[in-house]
Coordinates of C-alpha atoms and ligand atoms in Angstrom, one line a residue:
M281 CA 13.7 25.7 6.8
K282 CA 12.9 22.5 4.9
I283 CA 14.1 19.4 6.7
W284 CA 16.5 18.5 3.8
E285 CA 18.2 21.9 4.2
D286 CA 19.1 21.1 7.8
D287 CA 22.8 20.1 8.0
N288 CA 22.0 17.9 11.0
Q289 CA 19.9 15.6 8.9
K290 CA 22.7 13.4 7.7
Y291 CA 20.7 10.4 6.5
I292 CA 18.4 12.5 4.3
K293 CA 21.4 14.5 3.0
A294 CA 23.4 11.3 2.2
M295 CA 20.5 9.9 0.2
M296 CA 20.0 13.2 -1.7
E297 CA 23.6 13.2 -2.7
K298 CA 23.4 9.7 -4.1
N299 CA 20.0 9.9 -5.7
T300 CA 19.1 10.5 -9.3
T301 CA 17.0 13.5 -10.1
E302 CA 13.9 11.4 -10.3
Q303 CA 14.6 9.7 -7.0
N304 CA 15.1 13.1 -5.4
E305 CA 11.9 14.4 -6.8
K306 CA 10.1 11.4 -5.2
L307 CA 11.9 11.9 -1.9
T308 CA 11.2 15.7 -1.7
K309 CA 7.6 15.1 -2.4
R310 CA 7.5 12.5 0.4
L311 CA 9.3 14.8 2.8
E312 CA 6.9 17.6 2.1
E313 CA 4.0 15.4 3.1
I314 CA 5.4 14.3 6.5
D315 CA 4.8 16.2 9.7
F316 CA 8.1 16.5 11.5
S317 CA 6.9 18.5 14.4
V318 CA 7.2 15.4 16.6
L319 CA 10.9 16.1 16.7
E320 CA 10.3 18.9 19.1
H321 CA 9.4 16.4 21.8
I322 CA 12.9 14.8 22.0
E323 CA 14.3 17.0 24.8
R324 CA 11.3 16.2 27.0
K325 CA 11.7 12.5 26.6
E326 CA 8.8 10.6 28.1
T327 CA 8.0 13.4 30.5
V328 CA 5.7 14.8 27.9
N329 CA 3.3 16.5 30.2
E330 CA 3.9 17.7 33.7
R331 CA 1.9 15.3 35.9
G332 CA -0.4 16.7 38.5
V333 CA -1.2 15.3 42.0
F334 CA -2.0 11.6 42.0
A335 CA -4.5 10.2 44.5
P336 CA -5.9 6.6 44.8
L337 CA -9.2 5.7 43.2
D338 CA -11.2 2.8 44.6
A339 CA -12.4 0.3 42.1
V340 CA -15.9 -1.1 41.8
E341 CA -14.9 -4.5 43.1
V342 CA -15.9 -8.0 42.0
S343 CA -18.1 -8.5 45.1
E344 CA -20.2 -5.4 44.3
I345 CA -20.4 -6.3 40.6
E346 CA -21.6 -9.7 41.5
A347 CA -24.2 -8.3 43.9
R348 CA -25.6 -6.0 41.2
G349 CA -24.8 -8.5 38.3
A350 CA -28.4 -9.0 37.1
E351 CA -29.1 -5.2 36.9
F352 CA -25.8 -4.5 35.1
K353 CA -26.3 -7.3 32.6
E354 CA -29.8 -6.3 31.7
L355 CA -28.8 -2.7 31.1
G356 CA -25.8 -3.8 29.1
L357 CA -27.7 -6.3 27.0
K358 CA -30.4 -3.7 26.3
A359 CA -27.8 -1.2 25.0
I360 CA -26.3 -3.9 22.8
R361 CA -29.6 -5.0 21.5
E362 CA -30.4 -1.4 20.6
G363 CA -27.2 -1.3 18.6
K364 CA -25.6 1.3 20.9
V365 CA -22.4 -0.6 21.4
G366 CA -19.4 -0.9 19.0
A367 CA -16.0 -2.4 19.5
V368 CA -12.5 -1.4 18.4
L369 CA -9.7 -3.9 18.2
L370 CA -6.3 -2.2 18.4
A371 CA -4.1 -4.3 16.1
G372 CA -1.6 -1.9 14.6
G373 CA 1.4 -3.4 16.2
Q374 CA 3.5 -6.3 14.9
G375 CA 4.3 -9.6 16.7
T376 CA 8.0 -8.8 16.8
R377 CA 8.5 -9.8 20.4
L378 CA 7.0 -13.1 19.6
G379 CA 9.4 -13.6 16.7
L380 CA 6.5 -13.2 14.3
D381 CA 6.9 -11.2 11.1
R382 CA 3.2 -11.0 10.7
P383 CA 0.3 -9.4 12.6
K384 CA 0.1 -10.5 16.2
G385 CA -3.5 -11.7 15.8
T386 CA -2.4 -14.4 13.3
L387 CA -0.5 -16.2 16.0
N388 CA -1.6 -19.8 16.4
I389 CA -2.3 -20.2 20.1
G390 CA -3.7 -23.7 19.7
V391 CA -1.9 -26.9 20.8
A392 CA -3.6 -29.9 19.4
K393 CA -5.5 -27.9 16.7
E394 CA -5.1 -24.5 15.0
L395 CA -6.6 -21.6 17.0
Y396 CA -5.6 -18.1 16.0
L397 CA -5.5 -15.2 18.4
F398 CA -7.9 -13.3 16.1
E399 CA -10.2 -16.3 16.0
Q400 CA -10.3 -16.6 19.8
L401 CA -11.1 -12.9 20.1
L402 CA -14.0 -13.2 17.6
R403 CA -15.2 -16.2 19.6
N404 CA -15.2 -14.2 22.8
L405 CA -17.2 -11.5 21.0
M406 CA -19.6 -14.1 19.7
D407 CA -20.3 -15.4 23.2
V408 CA -22.0 -12.0 23.7
T409 CA -23.6 -11.6 20.3
D410 CA -25.1 -15.1 20.6
E411 CA -26.6 -14.2 23.9
A412 CA -27.8 -10.7 22.8
G413 CA -29.2 -12.0 19.5
V414 CA -27.6 -9.1 17.6
Y415 CA -24.2 -8.4 16.1
V416 CA -21.8 -5.8 17.4
P417 CA -20.0 -3.7 14.8
L418 CA -16.3 -4.4 15.1
Y419 CA -13.7 -1.9 13.8
I420 CA -10.2 -3.2 13.5
M421 CA -7.2 -0.8 13.5
T422 CA -4.2 -1.9 11.5
S423 CA -1.2 -0.1 10.3
N424 CA 0.5 0.3 6.9
I425 CA 2.9 -2.5 8.1
N426 CA 0.2 -5.1 8.6
N427 CA -3.0 -4.0 6.9
A428 CA -2.8 -6.2 3.8
D429 CA -1.8 -9.2 5.8
T430 CA -4.6 -8.7 8.4
T431 CA -7.4 -8.1 5.9
A432 CA -6.2 -11.1 3.8
F433 CA -6.1 -13.3 6.9
F434 CA -9.7 -12.4 7.8
E435 CA -10.8 -13.1 4.2
E436 CA -9.0 -16.4 4.1
H437 CA -10.7 -17.5 7.3
D438 CA -14.1 -16.2 6.3
Y439 CA -14.1 -13.7 9.2
F440 CA -14.1 -16.6 11.6
G441 CA -17.9 -16.9 11.2
Y442 CA -18.6 -13.2 12.0
P443 CA -20.7 -11.4 9.4
K444 CA -18.5 -9.4 7.1
D445 CA -20.9 -6.4 7.1
Y446 CA -20.1 -5.9 10.8
V447 CA -16.3 -5.7 10.4
K448 CA -14.5 -2.7 9.2
F449 CA -10.8 -2.1 9.0
F450 CA -9.0 1.2 9.2
V451 CA -5.3 2.1 9.1
Q452 CA -3.6 4.2 11.8
E453 CA -1.3 7.1 10.9
M454 CA 2.5 6.8 10.7
V455 CA 5.1 9.2 12.1
P456 CA 8.9 9.5 11.3
A457 CA 11.5 7.8 13.5
C458 CA 14.9 9.3 14.3
D459 CA 18.2 8.6 16.0
Y460 CA 19.1 10.0 19.5
E461 CA 20.3 13.3 17.9
G462 CA 17.0 13.9 16.1
R463 CA 18.2 12.8 12.7
I464 CA 15.4 11.2 10.7
Y465 CA 16.2 7.7 9.7
M466 CA 15.7 6.6 6.1
E467 CA 14.2 3.2 5.1
S468 CA 15.5 3.3 1.6
Q469 CA 16.9 5.9 -0.8
T470 CA 13.5 7.5 -1.3
E471 CA 11.5 6.4 1.8
V472 CA 11.7 7.8 5.3
A473 CA 11.6 5.3 8.2
M474 CA 8.1 5.6 9.5
S475 CA 6.4 3.8 12.4
P476 CA 2.8 3.5 13.7
N477 CA 1.9 6.5 15.9
G478 CA 0.9 4.5 19.0
N479 CA -2.5 3.2 20.1
G480 CA -3.8 6.6 21.2
G481 CA -4.6 7.9 17.7
W482 CA -7.3 5.3 17.1
F483 CA -10.3 7.6 17.2
S484 CA -8.8 10.3 15.0
S485 CA -7.7 7.6 12.6
M486 CA -11.3 6.3 12.5
V487 CA -12.5 9.8 11.8
N488 CA -9.8 10.3 9.1
A489 CA -10.9 7.0 7.6
G490 CA -14.4 8.4 7.2
L491 CA -15.9 5.9 9.8
L492 CA -17.6 8.6 12.0
S493 CA -20.6 8.5 9.6
D494 CA -20.8 4.7 10.0
I495 CA -20.8 5.1 13.8
K496 CA -23.5 7.7 13.6
E497 CA -25.6 5.9 11.1
R498 CA -25.6 2.8 13.3
G499 CA -26.4 4.9 16.4
I500 CA -23.4 3.7 18.4
E501 CA -23.2 5.4 21.8
W502 CA -20.5 3.4 23.5
I503 CA -17.2 2.2 22.1
N504 CA -15.3 -0.7 23.7
V505 CA -11.6 -0.5 22.9
F506 CA -9.3 -3.5 23.5
A507 CA -5.9 -4.9 22.7
V508 CA -5.1 -7.8 20.4
D509 CA -2.8 -9.6 22.8
N510 CA -5.2 -10.7 25.5
C511 CA -6.8 -13.9 24.4
L512 CA -9.2 -13.9 27.4
Q513 CA -10.4 -10.4 26.5
R514 CA -14.2 -10.0 27.0
I515 CA -15.5 -7.8 24.3
A516 CA -18.7 -5.7 24.5
D517 CA -19.1 -7.3 27.9
P518 CA -22.8 -6.5 28.9
M519 CA -22.0 -6.3 32.6
F520 CA -19.2 -3.8 32.0
V521 CA -21.4 -1.7 29.7
G522 CA -24.3 -1.9 32.1
A523 CA -22.1 -0.9 35.1
T524 CA -20.7 2.2 33.3
I525 CA -24.3 3.2 32.4
A526 CA -25.6 2.5 35.9
Y527 CA -22.9 4.6 37.5
G528 CA -23.6 7.5 35.0
C529 CA -20.0 7.6 33.9
E530 CA -18.7 8.6 30.5
S531 CA -16.0 5.9 30.5
G532 CA -14.9 2.7 32.2
A533 CA -11.7 0.8 32.5
K534 CA -11.3 -2.9 33.3
V535 CA -8.7 -3.4 36.0
V536 CA -7.2 -6.3 37.8
R537 CA -5.9 -6.4 41.4
K538 CA -2.1 -5.9 41.1
A539 CA -0.2 -9.2 41.5
A540 CA 2.6 -7.3 43.4
P541 CA 3.5 -3.7 44.2
D542 CA 6.0 -3.6 41.4
E543 CA 3.9 -5.3 38.7
R544 CA 4.6 -3.5 35.4
V545 CA 1.1 -2.2 34.7
G546 CA -0.4 1.3 34.7
V547 CA -2.7 1.9 37.7
L548 CA -6.0 3.7 37.5
C549 CA -6.1 6.6 40.0
T550 CA -7.0 10.3 39.9
E551 CA -4.7 13.2 38.9
D552 CA -5.8 16.6 40.0
G553 CA -9.2 15.2 40.7
K554 CA -9.7 13.7 37.2
P555 CA -9.3 10.0 36.3
S556 CA -5.9 9.1 35.1
I557 CA -3.4 6.3 34.7
A558 CA 0.0 6.4 36.3
E559 CA 2.4 4.2 34.4
Y560 CA 4.5 1.9 36.6
Y561 CA 7.7 3.9 35.8
E562 CA 6.0 7.1 37.0
M563 CA 5.2 5.7 40.4
T564 CA 7.5 6.4 43.3
E565 CA 8.3 3.5 45.6
E566 CA 6.2 5.2 48.3
M567 CA 3.2 5.3 45.9
S568 CA 3.5 1.7 44.7
T569 CA 3.9 0.2 48.2
A570 CA 1.4 2.4 50.1
R571 CA -1.3 0.3 51.8
K572 CA -4.8 1.0 53.2
E573 CA -5.7 0.0 56.7
N574 CA -7.0 -3.4 55.6
G575 CA -3.6 -4.1 54.0
D576 CA -4.6 -3.7 50.4
L577 CA -2.5 -1.6 48.1
K578 CA -3.7 2.0 47.8
Y579 CA -2.8 2.1 44.1
G580 CA -3.8 -1.6 43.7
F581 CA -5.6 -1.8 40.4
G582 CA -3.8 -2.2 37.1
V583 CA -5.4 -1.5 33.7
I584 CA -5.7 -4.4 31.2
L585 CA -6.3 -2.2 28.1
N586 CA -10.0 -2.7 27.9
Y587 CA -11.9 0.6 28.0
L588 CA -15.4 1.8 27.3
F589 CA -15.8 5.3 26.1
S590 CA -18.9 7.4 25.4
E591 CA -19.0 8.2 21.7
K592 CA -20.3 11.7 22.3
K593 CA -17.3 12.5 24.6
L594 CA -14.9 11.0 22.0
E595 CA -16.2 13.5 19.5
Q596 CA -15.8 16.4 21.9
I597 CA -12.1 15.5 22.5
A598 CA -11.3 14.5 19.0
D599 CA -9.4 17.7 18.2
A600 CA -7.6 17.9 21.5
R601 CA -3.8 17.4 21.2
M602 CA -2.8 14.2 22.9
P603 CA 0.6 14.0 24.7
I604 CA 3.3 12.6 22.6
H605 CA 5.5 9.9 24.3
V606 CA 9.1 9.6 23.1
V607 CA 10.0 5.9 23.2
E608 CA 13.4 4.3 22.6
K609 CA 13.1 1.5 20.0
K610 CA 15.2 -0.6 17.5
I611 CA 14.7 1.1 14.2
P612 CA 16.0 -0.5 11.0
Y613 CA 17.5 2.1 8.6
M614 CA 19.7 2.7 5.6
D615 CA 23.0 4.1 6.7
V616 CA 24.8 7.0 4.9
D617 CA 27.0 4.6 3.0
G618 CA 23.9 2.8 1.6
T619 CA 24.1 -0.3 3.8
F620 CA 20.9 -1.5 5.5
V621 CA 21.2 -1.8 9.3
K622 CA 18.9 -4.0 11.5
P623 CA 19.9 -3.0 15.0
E624 CA 20.1 -5.4 17.9
Q625 CA 19.7 -2.7 20.5
P626 CA 17.5 0.4 20.6
N627 CA 19.1 3.1 18.4
G628 CA 16.6 5.9 18.4
Y629 CA 13.2 7.3 19.1
K630 CA 9.7 6.6 17.9
F631 CA 6.8 8.9 18.8
E632 CA 3.5 7.6 20.2
T633 CA 0.3 8.7 21.6
L634 CA -1.3 6.3 24.1
V635 CA -4.9 5.3 24.6
L636 CA -4.5 5.5 28.4
D637 CA -4.0 9.3 28.0
M638 CA -7.6 9.4 26.8
V639 CA -8.8 8.4 30.2
H640 CA -7.5 11.7 31.7
M641 CA -9.6 13.6 29.1
M642 CA -12.8 12.1 30.6
D643 CA -14.7 13.7 33.4
D644 CA -15.1 10.3 35.1
C645 CA -14.1 6.7 34.6
I646 CA -15.4 3.7 36.5
P647 CA -12.6 1.3 37.5
Y648 CA -14.3 -2.0 36.9
E649 CA -12.5 -5.0 38.6
V650 CA -12.3 -8.3 36.7
V651 CA -10.9 -11.6 37.8
R652 CA -7.4 -11.9 36.4
E653 CA -7.6 -15.7 35.8
R654 CA -10.8 -15.2 33.8
E655 CA -10.1 -12.1 31.7
F656 CA -6.4 -11.3 31.6
A657 CA -4.0 -13.5 29.6
P658 CA -1.8 -11.1 27.6
I659 CA 0.7 -12.6 25.2
K660 CA 3.7 -10.4 25.2
N661 CA 6.4 -13.1 24.8
L662 CA 6.7 -16.7 23.9
H663 CA 7.7 -17.9 27.3
G664 CA 7.7 -16.7 30.9
V665 CA 5.5 -14.0 32.4
D666 CA 2.6 -12.8 30.2
S667 CA 3.5 -15.3 27.5
L668 CA 2.0 -17.7 25.1
D669 CA 2.8 -20.4 27.7
S670 CA 1.1 -18.6 30.6
A671 CA -1.9 -17.7 28.4
R672 CA -2.4 -21.3 27.3
E673 CA -2.5 -22.3 31.0
L674 CA -5.0 -19.6 31.8
M675 CA -7.1 -20.6 28.8
K676 CA -7.2 -24.2 29.9
G677 CA -8.2 -23.0 33.4
C678 CA -11.2 -21.4 31.7
G679 CA -12.2 -24.6 30.0
I680 CA -11.1 -23.5 26.5
E681 CA -10.0 -26.4 24.4
L682 CA -6.7 -26.0 22.8
Ligands
LIG16 C1 -0.1 2.3 26.1 C2 -1.0 1.2 26.7 O1 -2.2 1.2 26.5 N1 -0.3 0.3 27.4 C3 -1.0 -0.8 28.0 C4 -0.6 -2.1 27.3 O2 0.8 -2.2 27.4 P1 1.7 -2.8 26.2 O3 3.1 -2.5 26.5 O4 1.3 -4.2 25.9 O5 1.3 -1.9 25.0 P2 1.5 -2.2 23.4 O6 2.4 -1.2 22.9 O7 1.9 -3.6 23.2 O8 0.1 -2.0 22.8 C5 -1.1 -2.6 23.2 C6 -2.1 -2.7 22.0 O9 -2.1 -1.5 21.2 C7 -1.9 -1.9 19.8 N2 -1.1 -0.9 19.2 C8 0.1 -0.4 19.7 C9 0.9 0.5 19.1 C10 0.4 1.1 17.9 O10 1.0 2.0 17.3 N3 -0.8 0.6 17.4 C11 -1.5 -0.4 18.0 O11 -2.6 -0.8 17.5 C12 -1.2 -3.3 19.9 O12 -1.4 -4.0 18.7 C13 -1.8 -3.9 21.1 O13 -3.0 -4.4 20.8 O14 -1.3 -3.2 27.8 C14 -1.0 -3.4 29.3 C15 -1.9 -4.6 29.6 O15 -1.5 -5.7 28.9 C16 -1.5 -2.2 30.1 O16 -1.2 -2.3 31.4 C17 -0.8 -0.9 29.5 O17 -1.2 0.2 30.2

């Protein structure tokens, strides 16, 4: 059955009744292009896949990293100088929680002078490229919502001094959003309400954008994926790359020691013997408070969304289906009477794949501990925990002039 023949689909039906023949031709064409299979996941809301048996996984701690620092750094710099390392910036989300109607990376984090989040990230990358003496290819994932603004921003600021040839943008895929009864929302009379498909689709979106040949031509063997919101993010960090190579692992995840048992971060552990990330809402009280003999938390290391993946492995898993997470969100839509609604509260579901699920597809993953105060200043809100305020404090603590 075509989606518009389904009596349950009241928003689509209402538009079709009001539309002119031309409008309906446009709408039907659009509906035929969209994959609505995500709707099947609604009943299993956020319990997409049965989880296996979790067990703690010890991190490679800062003390060990420091002891082997010179070795790791040399290995990492060698890989970077040989052009084997690329980086992917996940920037498909909007800055809505910050009250920004623009890409999050365009946020001015400066105080006395202008300093944009994108700019700071590029500076962090240039710390490495200056030392290595070569540039690292940077791929930036945007979405339909912010691609034009993001690319224009980079042009306007002359790529913040990074060579343009080393920066490539690609757009992530979109999926339809619906209400709690699985009725697809409409954005206008002829457009379905679509939203970015989560940060887990980054590699397949790169492949779809034709960038695999670029990766191969450049000889990239390691890809460092990171989030836009952490202004202290170290990118293509030679020590991290070197450690992953030295341990003979096919992936690595930067982790920080959890600030408290109930800190809302995913923890790196094993699941049925393979590396995995248990999200904070999946952990039982017993799991999150369990302690080792020395008093440390058993599940004590949280991920900061900075991963290193072997490119070869990514290609092997490229066609594997990733779990779909069903997430409650506020979805603006056109109601059946034609009024446009901007909800204050969540009013339906979006469907997302998550980068952290990729970790479970790896045979191994090195949990690489970093010092929170030096590498983790995520900006999720304007004030309070993980905010612009707290990030500014942390940046000052690192000697960054604002
Ligand atoms: C799913 C995931 O990895 N969650 C991590 C994320 O949570 P968090 O809740 O911050 O995850 P977000 O949904 O904000 O996404 C993180 C990053 O992915 C990008 N993005 C998101 C959705 C999308 O469709 N496209 C896209 O590019 C965002 O622009 C951002 O750079 O960071 C925390 C640390 O700060 C980690 O502890 C969480 O494990």
